[in-house]
Short mmCIF file of C-alpha atoms in Angstrom, two decimals:
data_model
loop_
_atom_site.label_atom_id
_atom_site.label_comp_id
_atom_site.label_asym_id
_atom_site.label_seq_id
_atom_site.Cartn_x
_atom_site.Cartn_y
_atom_site.Cartn_z
CA MET A 9 118.59 67.20 109.39
CA SER A 10 115.70 67.19 111.77
CA THR A 11 114.45 63.98 113.27
CA VAL A 12 110.75 64.85 113.28
CA GLU A 13 109.36 65.89 109.91
CA VAL A 14 106.80 68.70 109.99
CA VAL A 15 104.19 68.75 107.25
CA VAL A 16 101.45 71.18 106.26
CA THR A 17 98.02 69.59 106.05
CA GLY A 18 95.71 72.61 106.02
CA ILE A 19 95.79 76.23 104.86
CA GLY A 20 93.46 79.18 105.37
CA ALA A 21 93.60 82.89 104.61
CA THR A 22 91.64 86.06 104.17
CA THR A 23 93.42 88.79 102.22
CA PRO A 24 92.91 91.86 100.03
CA LEU A 25 92.67 89.49 97.05
CA GLY A 26 90.01 87.19 98.44
CA GLY A 27 88.27 85.73 101.45
CA ASP A 28 90.05 82.36 101.23
CA VAL A 29 93.21 80.68 99.94
CA THR A 30 91.76 79.72 96.56
CA SER A 31 90.65 83.22 95.63
CA THR A 32 93.91 84.69 96.92
CA TRP A 33 96.04 82.19 95.00
CA ASP A 34 93.96 82.52 91.82
CA GLY A 35 94.26 86.30 92.12
CA LEU A 36 98.03 86.08 92.41
CA ILE A 37 98.35 83.75 89.43
CA ALA A 38 96.07 86.01 87.38
CA GLY A 39 98.09 89.07 88.46
CA ARG A 40 95.14 90.80 90.11
CA ASN A 41 95.57 93.96 92.16
CA GLY A 42 94.26 94.29 95.73
CA ILE A 43 95.38 97.85 96.37
CA LYS A 44 92.88 100.69 96.48
CA THR A 45 92.58 104.39 97.05
CA ASN A 46 92.18 105.22 100.72
CA ASP A 47 89.07 107.34 100.27
CA THR A 48 88.14 107.35 103.95
CA GLU A 49 86.93 110.50 105.65
CA TRP A 50 89.92 110.39 108.01
CA ALA A 51 92.54 110.28 105.28
CA GLU A 52 91.08 113.57 104.05
CA LYS A 53 90.56 115.02 107.53
CA TYR A 54 94.19 114.53 108.59
CA ASN A 55 95.54 115.27 105.13
CA LEU A 56 97.52 112.05 105.15
CA PRO A 57 100.17 111.99 102.43
CA SER A 58 99.59 108.36 101.45
CA ARG A 59 96.06 107.66 100.18
CA LEU A 60 96.54 103.97 99.49
CA MET A 61 95.46 100.83 101.32
CA ALA A 62 94.83 97.14 100.80
CA PRO A 63 91.67 96.28 102.74
CA LEU A 64 90.22 92.78 103.04
CA ALA A 65 88.31 91.61 99.97
CA VAL A 66 85.66 90.00 102.17
CA GLU A 67 84.48 91.73 105.34
CA PRO A 68 84.50 89.54 108.46
CA SER A 69 80.85 90.52 108.96
CA GLU A 70 80.02 88.48 105.87
CA VAL A 71 81.50 85.40 107.50
CA LEU A 72 81.07 85.52 111.29
CA PRO A 73 77.84 85.74 113.31
CA ARG A 74 77.05 89.14 114.81
CA VAL A 75 77.73 88.26 118.46
CA GLN A 76 81.14 86.77 117.65
CA LEU A 77 81.98 89.92 115.71
CA ARG A 78 81.20 92.21 118.62
CA ARG A 79 83.29 90.16 121.04
CA MET A 80 86.45 90.22 118.90
CA ASP A 81 88.80 92.82 117.48
CA ARG A 82 89.05 92.71 113.68
CA CYS A 83 92.52 91.15 113.98
CA GLU A 84 91.05 88.36 116.11
CA GLN A 85 88.13 87.92 113.72
CA ILE A 86 90.35 87.27 110.73
CA ALA A 87 92.66 84.94 112.66
CA VAL A 88 89.64 82.86 113.64
CA ILE A 89 88.30 82.92 110.07
CA ALA A 90 91.63 81.76 108.60
CA ALA A 91 92.07 79.14 111.35
CA ARG A 92 88.63 77.65 110.71
CA GLN A 93 89.43 77.40 107.02
CA ALA A 94 92.80 75.76 107.67
CA TRP A 95 91.30 73.36 110.21
CA ALA A 96 88.56 72.25 107.80
CA ASP A 97 91.07 72.07 104.95
CA ALA A 98 93.17 69.68 107.06
CA GLY A 99 90.13 67.42 107.24
CA TYR A 100 89.33 68.11 110.89
CA GLU A 101 85.91 68.79 112.38
CA LEU A 102 85.44 71.39 115.11
CA PRO A 103 85.77 69.73 118.52
CA SER A 104 82.77 68.89 120.66
CA ASP A 105 82.30 67.03 123.94
CA GLU A 106 81.52 63.93 121.90
CA HIS A 107 84.42 64.24 119.47
CA GLU A 108 87.87 65.81 119.79
CA PRO A 109 89.62 65.26 116.47
CA VAL A 110 93.06 65.92 118.00
CA ASP A 111 94.06 65.18 121.60
CA PRO A 112 93.84 68.70 123.13
CA ASP A 113 97.03 68.12 125.13
CA ARG A 114 98.90 67.48 121.87
CA LEU A 115 97.45 70.46 119.99
CA GLY A 116 99.07 73.92 120.11
CA VAL A 117 98.59 77.36 118.60
CA ALA A 118 101.21 79.90 117.47
CA ILE A 119 99.62 82.91 115.80
CA GLY A 120 101.51 86.18 115.78
CA THR A 121 100.52 89.75 115.15
CA GLY A 122 102.48 92.95 114.80
CA ILE A 123 100.25 95.19 116.92
CA GLY A 124 97.13 93.23 117.84
CA GLY A 125 94.10 95.38 118.50
CA PRO A 126 95.10 99.06 118.36
CA VAL A 127 91.78 99.99 116.77
CA THR A 128 89.90 98.58 119.77
CA LEU A 129 92.26 100.42 122.12
CA LEU A 130 91.67 103.73 120.38
CA ASP A 131 87.91 103.26 119.95
CA GLN A 132 87.50 102.41 123.63
CA ASP A 133 89.66 105.37 124.62
CA ASP A 134 87.31 107.59 122.60
CA LEU A 135 84.34 106.11 124.50
CA LEU A 136 86.09 106.71 127.83
CA GLU A 137 86.85 110.32 126.89
CA GLN A 138 83.36 111.04 125.55
CA HIS A 139 81.07 109.02 127.83
CA GLY A 140 83.12 107.87 130.81
CA LEU A 141 83.80 104.50 132.35
CA ARG A 142 80.35 102.97 131.92
CA LYS A 143 80.62 102.90 128.13
CA VAL A 144 83.99 101.14 128.04
CA SER A 145 83.49 97.54 126.95
CA PRO A 146 84.41 94.82 129.46
CA LEU A 147 85.94 93.10 126.42
CA THR A 148 88.42 95.94 125.84
CA VAL A 149 91.47 94.13 127.18
CA PRO A 150 90.83 90.73 125.57
CA MET A 151 90.15 92.52 122.30
CA LEU A 152 93.29 94.65 122.27
CA MET A 153 95.80 92.13 123.62
CA PRO A 154 98.13 90.77 120.94
CA ASN A 155 97.75 87.20 122.21
CA GLY A 156 93.99 87.48 121.64
CA PRO A 157 93.97 86.01 118.11
CA ALA A 158 95.97 82.94 119.18
CA ALA A 159 93.98 82.52 122.40
CA LEU A 160 90.61 82.65 120.62
CA VAL A 161 91.77 80.05 118.11
CA SER A 162 92.93 77.80 120.97
CA ILE A 163 89.51 78.04 122.61
CA GLU A 164 87.71 77.26 119.38
CA LEU A 165 89.91 74.27 118.53
CA ARG A 166 90.55 73.09 122.13
CA ALA A 167 94.31 73.43 121.95
CA ARG A 168 95.90 72.84 125.36
CA ALA A 169 99.55 72.19 124.47
CA GLY A 170 100.34 75.90 124.73
CA VAL A 171 99.39 79.10 122.93
CA HIS A 172 102.01 81.47 121.58
CA SER A 173 101.75 84.84 119.93
CA PRO A 174 105.08 86.11 118.71
CA ALA A 175 105.24 89.85 118.14
CA SER A 176 108.06 90.59 115.72
CA ALA A 177 106.38 93.24 113.58
CA CYS A 178 106.28 92.21 109.93
CA ALA A 179 107.94 88.87 110.71
CA SER A 180 105.32 87.83 113.30
CA GLY A 181 103.42 85.44 111.02
CA ALA A 182 106.59 83.68 109.93
CA GLU A 183 107.81 83.50 113.50
CA GLY A 184 104.50 81.87 114.46
CA LEU A 185 105.26 79.13 111.95
CA ALA A 186 108.83 78.79 113.19
CA GLN A 187 107.59 78.46 116.75
CA ALA A 188 105.07 75.83 115.69
CA TYR A 189 107.85 73.92 113.95
CA GLN A 190 109.89 73.95 117.14
CA MET A 191 106.90 72.81 119.24
CA ILE A 192 106.48 69.76 117.01
CA GLN A 193 110.22 69.10 116.74
CA SER A 194 110.66 69.19 120.51
CA GLY A 195 107.79 66.80 121.07
CA ARG A 196 105.54 69.32 122.83
CA ALA A 197 102.76 68.88 120.28
CA ASP A 198 101.70 66.71 117.35
CA VAL A 199 99.65 69.40 115.65
CA VAL A 200 100.04 73.20 115.79
CA VAL A 201 97.75 75.74 114.21
CA ALA A 202 100.06 78.58 113.25
CA GLY A 203 100.35 81.80 111.32
CA GLY A 204 99.68 85.50 111.71
CA ALA A 205 97.06 88.22 111.45
CA GLU A 206 96.88 91.99 111.20
CA ALA A 207 94.06 94.48 110.82
CA CYS A 208 95.31 97.91 111.76
CA ILE A 209 94.31 100.27 108.96
CA HIS A 210 93.56 103.30 111.13
CA PRO A 211 94.44 107.01 111.02
CA ILE A 212 97.21 106.66 113.61
CA THR A 213 98.96 103.69 112.01
CA VAL A 214 98.84 105.26 108.55
CA ALA A 215 100.01 108.57 110.02
CA GLY A 216 102.81 106.85 111.92
CA PHE A 217 104.05 104.92 108.90
CA ALA A 218 103.72 108.07 106.81
CA GLN A 219 105.88 109.97 109.29
CA SER A 220 108.53 107.25 109.09
CA ARG A 221 108.48 107.86 105.30
CA THR A 222 107.88 104.22 104.45
CA LEU A 223 104.56 104.43 102.54
CA SER A 224 104.06 104.78 98.80
CA LEU A 225 102.81 108.18 97.68
CA ARG A 226 101.70 107.03 94.22
CA ASN A 227 98.19 108.07 95.15
CA ASP A 228 96.87 108.61 91.63
CA GLU A 229 97.74 105.08 90.51
CA PRO A 230 96.78 102.56 93.22
CA GLU A 231 97.11 99.58 90.89
CA ARG A 232 100.70 100.59 90.08
CA ALA A 233 101.75 101.69 93.57
CA SER A 234 103.22 98.50 95.00
CA ARG A 235 106.24 97.69 92.81
CA PRO A 236 108.88 95.66 94.63
CA PHE A 237 112.26 95.53 92.88
CA ASP A 238 111.19 98.14 90.28
CA VAL A 239 113.35 101.27 89.94
CA ASP A 240 110.32 103.49 90.54
CA ARG A 241 109.20 101.89 93.83
CA ASP A 242 108.56 104.43 96.57
CA GLY A 243 107.24 102.61 99.62
CA PHE A 244 104.76 100.00 100.82
CA ILE A 245 100.98 99.95 101.08
CA LEU A 246 99.41 99.01 104.40
CA GLY A 247 97.14 96.00 104.03
CA GLU A 248 95.20 93.70 106.32
CA GLY A 249 94.88 89.95 106.33
CA ALA A 250 95.49 86.64 108.04
CA GLY A 251 97.06 83.35 107.13
CA VAL A 252 96.90 80.15 109.17
CA LEU A 253 98.46 76.75 108.50
CA VAL A 254 97.91 73.42 110.19
CA LEU A 255 101.35 71.95 110.88
CA GLU A 256 101.56 68.36 111.89
CA SER A 257 104.23 65.78 112.58
CA ALA A 258 104.56 63.62 109.49
CA ALA A 259 103.79 60.54 111.57
CA HIS A 260 100.55 62.07 112.89
CA ALA A 261 99.49 63.12 109.40
CA ARG A 262 100.37 59.74 107.92
CA ALA A 263 98.47 57.84 110.60
CA ARG A 264 95.25 59.60 109.67
CA GLY A 265 95.88 59.55 105.92
CA ALA A 266 95.93 63.35 105.63
CA ARG A 267 96.57 65.19 102.40
CA VAL A 268 100.00 66.85 102.64
CA TYR A 269 100.83 70.11 100.81
CA GLY A 270 104.52 69.95 101.63
CA LYS A 271 106.97 70.15 104.49
CA LEU A 272 108.19 72.99 106.61
CA ALA A 273 111.74 71.69 106.47
CA GLY A 274 113.82 74.40 108.09
CA THR A 275 113.58 77.65 110.01
CA GLY A 276 116.12 80.40 110.51
CA ILE A 277 115.63 83.19 113.03
CA THR A 278 118.16 85.95 113.68
CA SER A 279 118.13 89.54 114.91
CA ASP A 280 120.09 92.50 113.59
CA ALA A 281 120.80 94.27 116.91
CA TYR A 282 121.45 97.32 114.80
CA HIS A 283 118.62 99.85 114.30
CA ILE A 284 114.97 99.95 115.31
CA THR A 285 113.66 100.29 111.75
CA GLY A 286 116.64 100.08 109.40
CA ASN A 287 118.22 96.85 108.17
CA HIS A 288 121.86 96.10 108.81
CA PRO A 289 123.69 97.58 105.79
CA GLU A 290 125.48 94.35 105.03
CA GLY A 291 122.38 92.25 105.62
CA ILE A 292 124.19 89.99 108.05
CA GLY A 293 121.06 89.06 109.99
CA GLN A 294 119.10 88.31 106.82
CA ILE A 295 121.89 86.22 105.32
CA ASN A 296 122.34 84.24 108.54
CA ALA A 297 118.61 83.58 108.84
CA MET A 298 118.49 82.20 105.30
CA THR A 299 121.62 80.13 105.78
CA LYS A 300 120.34 78.65 109.03
CA ALA A 301 117.00 77.73 107.48
CA ILE A 302 118.66 75.98 104.54
CA ARG A 303 121.03 74.13 106.85
CA GLU A 304 118.27 73.08 109.22
CA ALA A 305 116.38 71.68 106.22
CA GLY A 306 119.41 69.54 105.40
CA LEU A 307 119.70 71.26 102.03
CA THR A 308 122.25 73.33 100.18
CA PRO A 309 121.65 76.77 98.65
CA ALA A 310 121.53 75.14 95.20
CA ASP A 311 118.34 73.31 96.25
CA ILE A 312 116.41 76.54 96.84
CA GLY A 313 114.84 77.09 93.43
CA HIS A 314 112.59 79.93 94.53
CA VAL A 315 112.47 82.68 97.15
CA ASN A 316 109.22 84.39 98.08
CA ALA A 317 110.79 87.69 99.04
CA HIS A 318 109.80 89.97 101.89
CA ALA A 319 110.26 92.86 99.40
CA THR A 320 107.82 95.52 100.57
CA SER A 321 108.53 98.00 97.75
CA THR A 322 110.70 100.35 99.80
CA VAL A 323 113.75 101.92 98.21
CA VAL A 324 116.32 100.57 100.66
CA GLY A 325 114.75 97.33 101.83
CA ASP A 326 114.25 95.59 98.49
CA VAL A 327 117.84 96.01 97.33
CA GLY A 328 119.24 94.97 100.69
CA GLU A 329 117.22 91.78 100.59
CA ALA A 330 118.18 91.01 96.98
CA VAL A 331 121.85 91.35 97.86
CA ALA A 332 121.38 89.12 100.91
CA ILE A 333 119.57 86.45 98.84
CA ARG A 334 122.39 86.43 96.30
CA LYS A 335 124.90 85.89 99.07
CA ALA A 336 122.93 83.30 101.05
CA VAL A 337 121.20 81.38 98.25
CA GLY A 338 122.89 82.33 94.99
CA ASP A 339 121.94 83.82 91.67
CA HIS A 340 120.15 80.73 90.35
CA THR A 341 117.08 81.22 92.54
CA VAL A 342 113.87 82.71 91.13
CA LEU A 343 112.15 85.45 93.13
CA THR A 344 108.66 86.82 93.46
CA ALA A 345 107.14 89.50 95.69
CA PRO A 346 103.42 89.04 96.41
CA LYS A 347 103.17 92.38 98.23
CA SER A 348 102.95 93.81 94.71
CA SER A 349 99.44 92.34 94.59
CA PHE A 350 98.05 92.54 98.13
CA GLY A 351 100.22 95.09 99.88
CA HIS A 352 101.91 94.62 103.23
CA LEU A 353 99.88 92.49 105.62
CA VAL A 354 102.33 93.22 108.47
CA GLY A 355 101.84 90.42 111.06
CA GLY A 356 99.82 88.44 108.53
CA ALA A 357 102.42 88.75 105.76
CA GLY A 358 104.79 85.95 106.70
CA ALA A 359 101.96 83.46 107.08
CA VAL A 360 100.03 84.35 103.93
CA GLU A 361 103.26 84.45 101.92
CA SER A 362 104.33 81.09 103.35
CA ILE A 363 101.08 79.67 101.99
CA VAL A 364 101.95 81.22 98.62
CA THR A 365 105.47 79.72 98.78
CA LEU A 366 104.07 76.31 99.62
CA LEU A 367 101.50 76.45 96.81
CA ALA A 368 104.20 77.47 94.34
CA ILE A 369 105.93 74.16 95.13
CA TYR A 370 102.65 72.21 95.25
CA HIS A 371 101.35 73.51 91.92
CA GLY A 372 104.74 74.07 90.25
CA ILE A 373 104.04 77.69 89.37
CA ILE A 374 105.35 80.98 90.75
CA PRO A 375 103.06 84.04 90.72
CA ALA A 376 104.45 87.13 89.00
CA THR A 377 105.55 90.31 90.75
CA ARG A 378 103.16 93.01 89.58
CA ASN A 379 104.43 96.33 88.27
CA LEU A 380 107.96 95.13 87.66
CA GLU A 381 108.52 97.22 84.55
CA ASN A 382 112.12 98.32 85.01
CA GLN A 383 113.97 96.07 87.39
CA ASP A 384 116.38 97.92 89.64
CA PRO A 385 119.86 97.09 88.28
CA LYS A 386 121.03 96.58 91.85
CA VAL A 387 118.64 93.60 92.03
CA GLU A 388 120.82 91.10 90.21
CA LEU A 389 118.39 88.19 90.34
CA ASP A 390 115.68 86.61 88.22
CA VAL A 391 112.35 88.03 89.42
CA VAL A 392 109.17 86.63 87.87
CA ALA A 393 107.41 89.49 86.08
CA GLY A 394 104.60 89.81 83.56
CA GLU A 395 102.94 86.48 84.10
CA ALA A 396 103.21 83.50 86.41
CA ARG A 397 106.01 81.09 85.59
CA LYS A 398 105.78 77.30 85.64
CA LEU A 399 108.72 75.75 87.42
CA ASP A 400 109.22 72.40 89.14
CA LEU A 401 110.42 73.13 92.64
CA VAL A 402 111.94 70.80 95.21
CA ALA A 403 112.43 73.51 97.82
CA ALA A 404 111.56 77.18 98.23
CA MET A 405 112.11 79.81 100.90
CA ASN A 406 109.96 82.53 102.40
CA ASP A 407 111.67 85.61 103.84
CA SER A 408 110.09 87.85 106.47
CA PHE A 409 111.77 90.78 108.14
CA GLY A 410 110.37 93.16 110.74
CA PHE A 411 110.94 96.53 112.38
CA GLY A 412 113.15 95.82 115.36
CA GLY A 413 115.63 93.83 113.29
CA HIS A 414 113.74 90.52 113.17
CA ASN A 415 114.73 88.13 110.38
CA VAL A 416 112.87 84.90 109.75
CA ALA A 417 113.49 82.55 106.84
CA LEU A 418 111.41 79.41 106.31
CA VAL A 419 112.27 76.61 103.90
CA PHE A 420 109.44 74.54 102.47
CA THR A 421 109.91 71.36 100.46
CA ALA A 422 107.66 69.17 98.35
CA ALA A 423 105.72 66.46 100.15
CA MET B 2 61.06 106.29 130.86
CA ALA B 3 58.17 108.49 131.85
CA GLU B 4 56.04 105.82 133.51
CA LYS B 5 57.18 102.91 135.59
CA PRO B 6 57.41 99.91 133.25
CA THR B 7 55.38 96.78 133.85
CA ASP B 8 57.15 93.50 134.55
CA GLU B 9 56.22 92.35 131.04
CA GLU B 10 57.85 95.45 129.56
CA ILE B 11 60.98 94.93 131.65
CA LEU B 12 61.22 91.28 130.59
CA ALA B 13 60.77 92.20 126.94
CA GLY B 14 63.40 94.94 127.24
CA LEU B 15 65.90 92.64 128.97
CA ALA B 16 65.30 89.98 126.34
CA GLU B 17 66.16 92.48 123.61
CA ILE B 18 69.36 93.47 125.43
CA VAL B 19 70.38 89.86 126.00
CA GLU B 20 69.81 89.11 122.33
CA GLU B 21 71.86 92.12 121.30
CA VAL B 22 74.77 91.38 123.64
CA ALA B 23 74.91 87.61 123.80
CA GLY B 24 73.01 86.46 120.73
CA VAL B 25 70.48 84.44 122.74
CA GLU B 26 67.13 84.64 120.95
CA ALA B 27 64.74 86.90 122.82
CA ASP B 28 62.12 84.11 123.03
CA GLU B 29 64.57 82.07 125.08
CA VAL B 30 64.94 84.80 127.69
CA THR B 31 62.25 83.85 130.21
CA ALA B 32 61.94 84.63 133.91
CA GLU B 33 63.04 81.26 135.28
CA LYS B 34 66.24 81.08 133.19
CA SER B 35 69.65 81.49 134.82
CA PHE B 36 71.90 83.91 132.94
CA VAL B 37 74.98 81.75 133.44
CA ASP B 38 73.68 78.17 133.53
CA ASP B 39 70.82 78.36 131.04
CA LEU B 40 71.68 81.22 128.72
CA ASP B 41 75.46 80.65 128.77
CA ILE B 42 76.22 84.30 129.43
CA ASP B 43 79.68 85.06 130.81
CA SER B 44 80.66 87.67 133.38
CA LEU B 45 81.88 90.07 130.69
CA SER B 46 78.56 90.01 128.86
CA MET B 47 76.71 90.43 132.18
CA VAL B 48 78.51 93.74 132.66
CA GLU B 49 77.39 94.89 129.22
CA ILE B 50 73.83 93.74 129.85
CA ALA B 51 73.77 95.62 133.17
CA VAL B 52 75.02 98.86 131.58
CA GLN B 53 72.43 98.67 128.82
CA ALA B 54 69.67 97.85 131.34
CA GLU B 55 70.69 100.85 133.44
CA ASP B 56 70.34 103.12 130.43
CA ARG B 57 67.10 101.63 129.22
CA PHE B 58 65.26 101.51 132.56
CA GLU B 59 66.98 104.47 134.26
CA VAL B 60 68.12 102.35 137.17
CA LYS B 61 71.40 101.81 138.98
CA ILE B 62 72.74 98.26 139.21
CA PRO B 63 75.81 98.28 141.51
CA ASP B 64 78.24 95.35 141.13
CA ALA B 65 77.19 93.95 144.50
CA GLU B 66 73.58 93.78 143.27
CA LEU B 67 74.56 92.43 139.86
CA ALA B 68 76.14 89.42 141.54
CA ASN B 69 72.74 88.56 143.06
CA LEU B 70 70.84 88.63 139.78
CA LYS B 71 71.06 84.92 139.00
CA THR B 72 67.95 84.56 136.90
CA VAL B 73 66.18 86.75 134.40
CA GLY B 74 63.34 86.94 136.91
CA ASP B 75 65.72 88.29 139.57
CA ALA B 76 66.68 91.08 137.16
CA VAL B 77 63.04 91.89 136.36
CA THR B 78 62.24 92.13 140.07
CA TYR B 79 65.27 94.31 140.78
CA VAL B 80 64.51 96.71 137.93
CA SER B 81 60.83 96.83 138.88
CA LYS B 82 61.70 97.78 142.48
CA ASN B 83 64.37 100.31 141.64
CA ALA B 84 63.27 101.97 138.39
#
């Protein structure tokens, strides 16, 4: 059992279901779909096999001033948007010379991303090719670097206790939260703004994922394409989004009378050391991550009433995870897979889905997995389908796994 | 630009560029203002402003010269002399 309790006092997000947490959560509970036809000119031009995507519901240009937009990559923009929401939700004002709501030396940032700013990199390369050096933006490097989202948030919030930007593919957002937890546990910070962001819907990323045969090809039915745990699943849908949480030591939160959503009670990080994209066939890394997280939380598997699964809707991945959950947690736990609604947010996924996990505990209701019409018989677990299910939860877990063999499990508990 | 621009035209053009790049309202961009101290423009934005000014006024602004353009007025004078 940890000595320093870490609580969540603020949440922010921008996703394919909505421009904030409320609209995203309401969309999930209502079973709304955020997946669309990729009707871009480039999808046609390159004859890309997958014509599906999950773009943001609210464009950053509707939220940020023009000059801020032009100085940031889209991934950075949405990290800043989600961070501002989370910060305000935690009851903090933006810092000024007159008022710093948190001692900057006790405030950290840990916001991960899978790739960072590849769209900036490619756009600027086009400018270099077509017009030469003069047209390349002096902001190219700060816009493409994967620590950019975290760094910009640290500047905005005056966080001087250290800025981290884990890059562990689709587990990056969850690893950001795990890193924040460790920063608070070790006494390096009292408050850490943490999560993940991704905005990389671009011809080359879609082409690359298509070539690795991981994308859904259910092009004629976008609303039915993302179907984790269903027998007819055929791949994931690339989405974009960001999630940011304000984590705080319980003592710091209590001293200021903050509203607490729940606790981040345990983290488990392992690596497969097996294959660059494939999961270990026996799911050892996944099982160990879940077990470590439960143990660190001072709980037993029986306490984990709900698992928000990584489940991306790929043929191999979903079953492997279900088997690992059965082994690590047991067959009593109730699953859901929000990627069925908003697609795969890559580096944003673990953070947005952690918010969903936390809210499931907070509100006592688990969103349904969309499109679960015929559950794969190899998934021998109770997966919420059809409509959201009310359930009192003491503890729940979020799973995030990434290319490279990264496994991150986070256990959240009620406040 | 077919004819050499007047100082007023250069100032107005620079003000438009500064507004576009840095979001400072064009009315604020007056000759006596320092780019860094008064208009809060960083070195990265100065590079962008210089490139756009080069295109607009058909002038070359080498880095060594750019470093000397402290105020908006300095930039107007430089463009006026070199355009």
